[in-house]
Coordinates of C-alpha atoms and ligand atoms in Angstrom, one line a residue:
X1 CA 199.2 123.6 -73.5
X2 CA 196.4 123.9 -76.0
X3 CA 193.9 121.1 -76.6
X4 CA 195.5 120.3 -79.9
X5 CA 199.0 120.1 -78.4
X6 CA 197.6 117.8 -75.6
X7 CA 196.2 115.4 -78.2
X8 CA 199.5 115.4 -80.1
X9 CA 201.5 114.7 -76.9
X10 CA 199.0 112.0 -76.0
X11 CA 199.3 110.2 -79.3
X12 CA 203.1 110.4 -79.3
X13 CA 203.1 109.0 -75.8
X14 CA 200.8 106.1 -76.8
X15 CA 202.9 105.2 -79.9
X16 CA 206.2 105.4 -78.1
X17 CA 205.2 103.4 -75.0
X18 CA 203.6 100.6 -77.1
X19 CA 206.6 100.4 -79.3
X20 CA 209.1 100.3 -76.3
X21 CA 207.1 97.6 -74.5
X22 CA 206.9 95.5 -77.5
X23 CA 210.6 95.8 -78.2
X24 CA 211.8 95.1 -74.6
X25 CA 214.1 92.1 -74.8
X26 CA 214.3 91.3 -71.1
X27 CA 212.6 92.1 -67.8
X28 CA 215.1 94.8 -67.0
X29 CA 214.4 96.7 -70.3
X30 CA 210.7 96.3 -69.7
X31 CA 210.9 97.7 -66.2
X32 CA 212.9 100.7 -67.4
X33 CA 210.3 101.4 -70.0
X34 CA 207.5 101.0 -67.4
X35 CA 209.2 103.6 -65.1
X36 CA 209.7 106.0 -68.0
X37 CA 206.1 105.8 -69.3
X38 CA 203.9 104.6 -66.5
X39 CA 206.0 105.6 -63.4
X40 CA 203.7 106.8 -60.6
X41 CA 205.8 109.9 -59.8
X42 CA 207.4 111.3 -62.9
X43 CA 206.4 108.9 -65.7
X44 CA 205.2 110.5 -68.9
X45 CA 201.6 109.4 -68.2
X46 CA 201.7 111.2 -64.9
X47 CA 202.9 114.4 -66.7
X48 CA 200.1 114.1 -69.3
X49 CA 197.6 113.7 -66.4
X50 CA 198.9 116.9 -64.9
X51 CA 198.6 118.7 -68.3
X52 CA 195.0 117.4 -68.6
X53 CA 194.2 119.1 -65.2
X54 CA 195.5 122.4 -66.6
X55 CA 193.3 122.4 -69.7
X56 CA 190.4 124.8 -69.8
X57 CA 187.4 123.2 -68.1
X58 CA 185.4 123.1 -71.3
X59 CA 188.1 121.0 -73.1
X60 CA 188.6 118.5 -70.3
X61 CA 185.8 116.0 -70.8
X62 CA 186.9 115.4 -74.4
X63 CA 190.6 115.3 -73.5
X64 CA 189.9 113.1 -70.5
X65 CA 188.0 110.5 -72.6
X66 CA 190.9 110.1 -75.0
X67 CA 193.4 110.1 -72.2
X68 CA 191.7 107.1 -70.6
X69 CA 191.6 105.2 -73.9
X70 CA 195.3 105.7 -74.5
X71 CA 196.1 104.8 -71.0
X72 CA 194.2 101.5 -71.3
X73 CA 196.0 100.7 -74.6
X74 CA 199.4 101.4 -73.1
X75 CA 198.7 99.3 -70.0
X76 CA 197.5 96.5 -72.2
X77 CA 200.7 96.7 -74.2
X78 CA 202.7 96.5 -71.0
X79 CA 200.8 93.4 -69.8
X80 CA 201.3 91.7 -73.2
X81 CA 205.0 92.3 -73.0
X82 CA 205.2 90.9 -69.5
X83 CA 203.4 87.7 -70.6
X84 CA 205.7 87.4 -73.6
X85 CA 208.9 87.6 -71.5
X86 CA 207.5 85.3 -68.9
X87 CA 206.7 82.7 -71.6
X88 CA 210.2 83.1 -73.1
X89 CA 211.8 82.6 -69.7
X90 CA 209.9 79.4 -69.0
X91 CA 210.8 78.0 -72.4
X92 CA 214.5 78.7 -72.0
X93 CA 214.5 77.2 -68.5
X94 CA 212.9 73.9 -69.7
X95 CA 215.4 73.8 -72.6
X96 CA 218.2 74.0 -70.0
X97 CA 216.6 71.2 -67.9
X98 CA 216.0 68.8 -70.8
X99 CA 219.1 66.6 -71.4
X100 CA 218.5 64.3 -74.3
X101 CA 221.6 62.2 -73.4
X102 CA 220.2 61.0 -70.1
X103 CA 219.2 57.3 -70.4
X104 CA 215.4 56.7 -70.3
X105 CA 213.7 54.9 -67.4
X106 CA 212.8 51.4 -68.5
X107 CA 209.2 50.6 -67.3
X108 CA 209.1 47.3 -65.4
X109 CA 207.7 44.7 -67.7
X110 CA 205.5 41.9 -66.4
X111 CA 205.0 38.5 -67.9
X112 CA 202.4 35.8 -68.0
X113 CA 201.5 34.1 -64.7
X114 CA 203.2 30.7 -64.3
X115 CA 199.8 28.9 -64.5
X116 CA 199.0 30.8 -67.7
X117 CA 202.4 29.8 -69.1
X118 CA 201.7 26.1 -68.3
X119 CA 198.2 26.4 -69.9
X120 CA 199.7 27.8 -73.0
X121 CA 202.3 25.1 -73.2
X122 CA 199.6 22.4 -72.7
X123 CA 197.4 23.8 -75.4
X124 CA 200.3 23.9 -77.8
X125 CA 201.3 20.3 -77.1
X126 CA 197.8 18.9 -77.3
X127 CA 197.2 21.0 -80.5
X128 CA 200.1 19.2 -82.1
X129 CA 198.5 15.9 -81.2
X130 CA 195.3 17.0 -83.0
X131 CA 193.2 18.1 -80.0
X132 CA 191.3 21.3 -80.5
X133 CA 190.2 23.6 -77.7
X134 CA 186.7 23.5 -76.3
X135 CA 185.1 25.7 -73.7
X136 CA 182.3 25.6 -71.1
X137 CA 180.9 27.9 -68.4
X138 CA 182.3 28.0 -64.9
X139 CA 178.8 28.3 -63.5
X140 CA 177.1 25.0 -64.4
X141 CA 173.8 23.3 -64.0
X142 CA 173.4 19.9 -62.3
X143 CA 172.8 18.1 -65.6
X144 CA 176.3 18.9 -67.0
X145 CA 178.2 18.8 -63.7
X146 CA 176.5 15.6 -62.4
X147 CA 173.7 13.8 -64.1
X148 CA 175.1 13.5 -67.6
X149 CA 178.3 12.4 -66.0
X150 CA 176.5 9.4 -64.5
X151 CA 176.5 11.0 -61.0
X152 CA 172.9 10.4 -59.7
X153 CA 171.2 12.6 -57.1
X154 CA 172.0 10.4 -54.1
X155 CA 175.7 10.3 -55.0
X156 CA 178.0 11.8 -52.2
X157 CA 179.8 13.9 -54.8
X158 CA 176.7 16.1 -55.1
X159 CA 176.7 16.9 -51.3
X160 CA 176.2 20.7 -50.9
X161 CA 179.2 20.6 -48.5
X162 CA 181.4 19.4 -51.3
X163 CA 180.3 22.0 -53.8
X164 CA 179.9 25.7 -54.2
X165 CA 176.1 26.0 -55.0
X166 CA 174.8 29.4 -56.0
X167 CA 171.4 30.9 -55.4
X168 CA 170.9 32.2 -58.9
X169 CA 168.2 34.3 -60.5
X170 CA 167.1 31.3 -62.5
X171 CA 166.8 29.2 -59.3
X172 CA 164.9 32.0 -57.5
X173 CA 162.6 32.0 -60.6
X174 CA 162.0 28.2 -60.1
X175 CA 164.8 26.9 -62.3
X176 CA 167.3 24.2 -61.3
X177 CA 170.2 24.8 -58.9
X178 CA 173.4 26.1 -60.3
X179 CA 176.9 25.6 -59.0
X180 CA 180.6 26.5 -59.7
X181 CA 181.8 23.5 -61.7
X182 CA 183.9 21.1 -59.7
X183 CA 185.6 19.6 -62.7
X184 CA 186.2 20.3 -66.3
X185 CA 184.6 17.0 -67.2
X186 CA 181.4 19.1 -67.7
X187 CA 182.9 20.2 -71.0
X188 CA 183.0 16.6 -72.3
X189 CA 179.2 16.6 -72.2
X190 CA 178.8 20.0 -73.8
X191 CA 181.0 19.0 -76.7
X192 CA 179.4 15.6 -77.2
X193 CA 175.9 17.1 -77.1
X194 CA 176.7 19.3 -80.1
X195 CA 179.2 17.2 -82.0
X196 CA 179.1 13.7 -83.6
X197 CA 182.2 11.5 -83.3
X198 CA 185.1 11.6 -84.0
X199 CA 185.9 13.9 -81.1
X200 CA 189.3 15.0 -80.1
X201 CA 189.2 18.0 -77.7
X202 CA 190.8 19.5 -74.6
X203 CA 189.1 21.9 -72.2
X204 CA 191.2 24.1 -69.9
X205 CA 189.9 26.3 -67.0
X206 CA 189.1 27.0 -63.4
X207 CA 187.3 24.6 -61.2
X208 CA 186.1 25.1 -57.6
X209 CA 185.8 22.8 -54.6
X210 CA 185.4 23.7 -50.9
X211 CA 188.7 22.0 -50.1
X212 CA 190.7 23.4 -47.1
X213 CA 193.8 25.1 -48.5
X214 CA 197.0 23.3 -47.9
X215 CA 200.3 22.9 -49.8
X216 CA 198.6 20.7 -52.4
X217 CA 195.0 21.9 -52.4
X218 CA 193.3 25.2 -53.3
X219 CA 189.6 25.9 -53.4
X220 CA 190.1 27.2 -56.9
X221 CA 192.4 25.5 -59.2
X222 CA 192.8 24.6 -62.9
X223 CA 192.3 21.4 -64.8
X224 CA 193.0 20.3 -68.3
X225 CA 190.4 17.8 -69.6
X226 CA 191.1 15.6 -72.6
X227 CA 188.5 13.7 -74.6
X228 CA 188.9 11.4 -77.6
X229 CA 186.0 9.4 -79.0
X230 CA 186.3 7.4 -82.2
X231 CA 186.1 3.8 -83.5
X232 CA 188.5 1.5 -81.6
X233 CA 189.9 3.9 -79.1
X234 CA 191.6 2.0 -76.3
X235 CA 193.4 2.5 -73.0
X236 CA 196.7 2.1 -74.9
X237 CA 195.8 5.3 -76.8
X238 CA 195.1 7.0 -73.5
X239 CA 198.5 6.0 -72.0
X240 CA 200.3 7.0 -75.2
X241 CA 198.7 10.5 -75.3
X242 CA 199.5 11.1 -71.6
X243 CA 203.1 10.0 -72.0
X244 CA 203.5 12.3 -75.0
X245 CA 201.9 15.1 -73.1
X246 CA 204.2 14.5 -70.1
X247 CA 207.4 14.2 -72.1
X248 CA 206.7 17.3 -74.1
X249 CA 205.8 19.3 -71.0
X250 CA 208.7 18.1 -68.9
X251 CA 211.3 17.9 -71.7
X252 CA 212.5 14.5 -70.6
X253 CA 211.6 10.8 -70.2
X254 CA 208.2 10.4 -68.4
X255 CA 206.6 7.1 -67.2
X256 CA 202.9 6.8 -66.8
X257 CA 201.4 4.5 -64.2
X258 CA 197.7 3.7 -63.9
X259 CA 196.2 2.8 -60.5
X260 CA 192.7 1.4 -60.4
X261 CA 190.1 4.0 -59.3
X262 CA 186.5 5.0 -59.7
X263 CA 184.8 7.8 -61.5
X264 CA 181.1 7.4 -62.3
X265 CA 181.6 8.6 -65.9
X266 CA 184.5 6.2 -66.9
X267 CA 184.7 2.5 -66.9
X268 CA 187.4 1.3 -66.2
X269 CA 188.8 4.3 -64.2
X270 CA 192.3 5.0 -63.2
X271 CA 194.4 7.5 -61.2
X272 CA 197.3 8.8 -63.3
X273 CA 200.8 9.0 -61.8
X274 CA 203.7 10.5 -63.8
X275 CA 207.3 9.8 -63.0
X276 CA 209.9 12.4 -64.1
X277 CA 213.5 12.5 -62.9
X278 CA 212.8 9.5 -60.7
X279 CA 209.9 10.8 -58.7
X280 CA 206.3 9.7 -59.0
X281 CA 203.5 12.2 -58.5
X282 CA 199.7 11.9 -58.9
X283 CA 198.5 14.1 -61.7
X284 CA 194.8 13.3 -62.3
X285 CA 192.1 10.8 -63.1
X286 CA 191.2 9.1 -66.4
X287 CA 189.4 6.2 -67.9
X288 CA 187.3 4.9 -70.8
X289 CA 184.1 6.9 -71.2
X290 CA 181.3 5.0 -69.6
X291 CA 178.7 3.6 -72.2
X292 CA 176.0 5.3 -70.1
X293 CA 177.6 8.7 -70.8
X294 CA 177.9 7.9 -74.5
X295 CA 174.2 7.0 -74.6
X296 CA 173.2 10.1 -72.6
X297 CA 174.6 12.3 -75.4
X298 CA 173.2 10.2 -78.2
X299 CA 176.3 8.2 -79.2
X300 CA 176.2 4.5 -79.9
X301 CA 178.6 2.6 -77.5
X302 CA 178.5 -0.3 -79.9
X303 CA 180.1 1.9 -82.6
X304 CA 182.4 4.2 -80.8
X305 CA 184.6 4.2 -77.7
X306 CA 186.6 6.9 -76.0
X307 CA 188.9 7.9 -73.3
X308 CA 188.9 11.0 -71.1
X309 CA 191.4 12.4 -68.6
X310 CA 191.5 15.3 -66.2
X311 CA 194.8 16.7 -64.9
X312 CA 195.5 19.3 -62.2
X313 CA 197.4 22.1 -63.9
X314 CA 198.9 23.5 -60.7
X315 CA 200.3 20.0 -59.9
X316 CA 202.1 19.9 -63.3
X317 CA 203.4 23.4 -62.9
X318 CA 204.6 22.8 -59.3
X319 CA 206.4 19.6 -60.4
X320 CA 208.1 21.4 -63.3
X321 CA 209.4 24.3 -61.3
X322 CA 209.9 22.6 -57.9
X323 CA 207.2 24.7 -56.2
X324 CA 206.2 23.1 -52.9
X325 CA 203.1 25.1 -52.0
X326 CA 200.2 25.6 -54.4
X327 CA 199.0 28.7 -52.4
X328 CA 202.1 30.6 -53.7
X329 CA 200.4 30.9 -57.1
X330 CA 197.5 32.9 -55.8
X331 CA 199.2 35.1 -53.2
X332 CA 200.2 37.5 -55.9
X333 CA 203.6 38.2 -54.3
X334 CA 205.7 39.5 -57.2
X335 CA 208.9 38.2 -55.6
X336 CA 207.5 34.7 -56.2
X337 CA 206.0 35.4 -59.6
X338 CA 209.1 37.2 -61.0
X339 CA 211.0 33.9 -60.9
X340 CA 209.1 32.4 -63.8
Ligands
FA5_401 C1 188.5 14.7 -61.5 O1 188.3 15.9 -61.3 C2 188.0 14.0 -62.7 N1 187.1 14.9 -63.4 C3 189.1 13.6 -63.6 C4 188.7 12.7 -64.7 C5 188.5 13.2 -65.9 C6 188.5 11.3 -64.5 C7 188.1 12.5 -67.0 C8 188.1 10.5 -65.5 C9 187.9 11.1 -66.8 P1 190.0 14.4 -59.3 O2 188.9 14.9 -58.4 O3 190.8 13.3 -58.9 O4 189.3 14.0 -60.7 O5 190.9 15.6 -59.7 C10 191.9 15.6 -60.8 C11 193.1 16.3 -60.4 O6 192.9 17.6 -60.0 C12 193.8 15.7 -59.1 O7 194.6 14.6 -59.4 C13 194.7 16.9 -58.7 O8 195.8 16.9 -59.6 C14 193.8 18.0 -59.1 N2 193.1 18.5 -57.9 C15 192.0 18.0 -57.2 N3 191.6 18.8 -56.2 C16 192.5 19.8 -56.1 C17 192.7 21.0 -55.3 N4 191.8 21.2 -54.3 N5 193.7 21.8 -55.5 C18 194.6 21.6 -56.6 N6 194.5 20.5 -57.4 C19 193.5 19.6 -57.2

């Protein structure tokens, strides 16, 4: 074979192999083409290699260089065909596996926690009675949690054993002690400090007390605070608002009973019992805002009067749903929570 004939053969080989690999429609066709062109024993490439060895020594370097180029191109064409078929196979397999008629998997949907549901209902009811929402921090200073509420330093309610005091950066820097608020009554002060009468607000949120957990006590629980200050506000208004709140929340007839009590920031003070479906239950405390508190925030007790109340939200929710252990709310057992 002359050098020219060798080159001709080589180019024919390259073109034919590339074309056959590209045209192979399945792996069997590709394998047949591979054996024909690249087969180690009698493939056409092997024959060309032999022909290369028989060329005159002077022609071999030039012929060898082209031979390697063509071989690389052909091998590349083979790999490309392999990848193409592999891709096709994968696509057809997943088309077989995908059945658009199989019903989808419905993801499990959660819902609001029962306490959050109660809070939303209470906000809605009080909103209809004209009470807007006020807010205050859960980490409080002693002024808002005690002093402004007429609870002096020697009062037992301030005992460190009855409160969660915090060593805060401000205290370490010489500021006053801070604590987790023990009641939402703190928000009364914050609102009256920045707003002139008339006032008609509720505050809802977490409060903290080192109470030993039992079926009716939790160290963290929620309260709803109500405050109304205006001219001629009386205990009759307080009782009416509480009855309307109770009846809207329980969807039925509710009776309100006041028992004499004591809170340093109200005078007179009462414990509130509610009766629904024939059973009485203690819901919270209330009273007429003490003139000292009104004066502490710059109101004139000769001009305005007000009532305030604080109810335990867990107690309301427990009564509504017949839950007999407050601790269930915070155990996070979905079997319990799913029922609401
Ligand atoms: C107060 O917290 C007063 N701030 C209420 C108040 C507001 C009086 C405005 C006057 C004017 P008391 O400590 O009684 O009051 O708590 C109110 C209600 O919170 C209780 O009746 C009860 O329903 C609920 N409660 C108290 N401690 C716990 C507890 N550890 N776990 C769950 N609920 C509690």
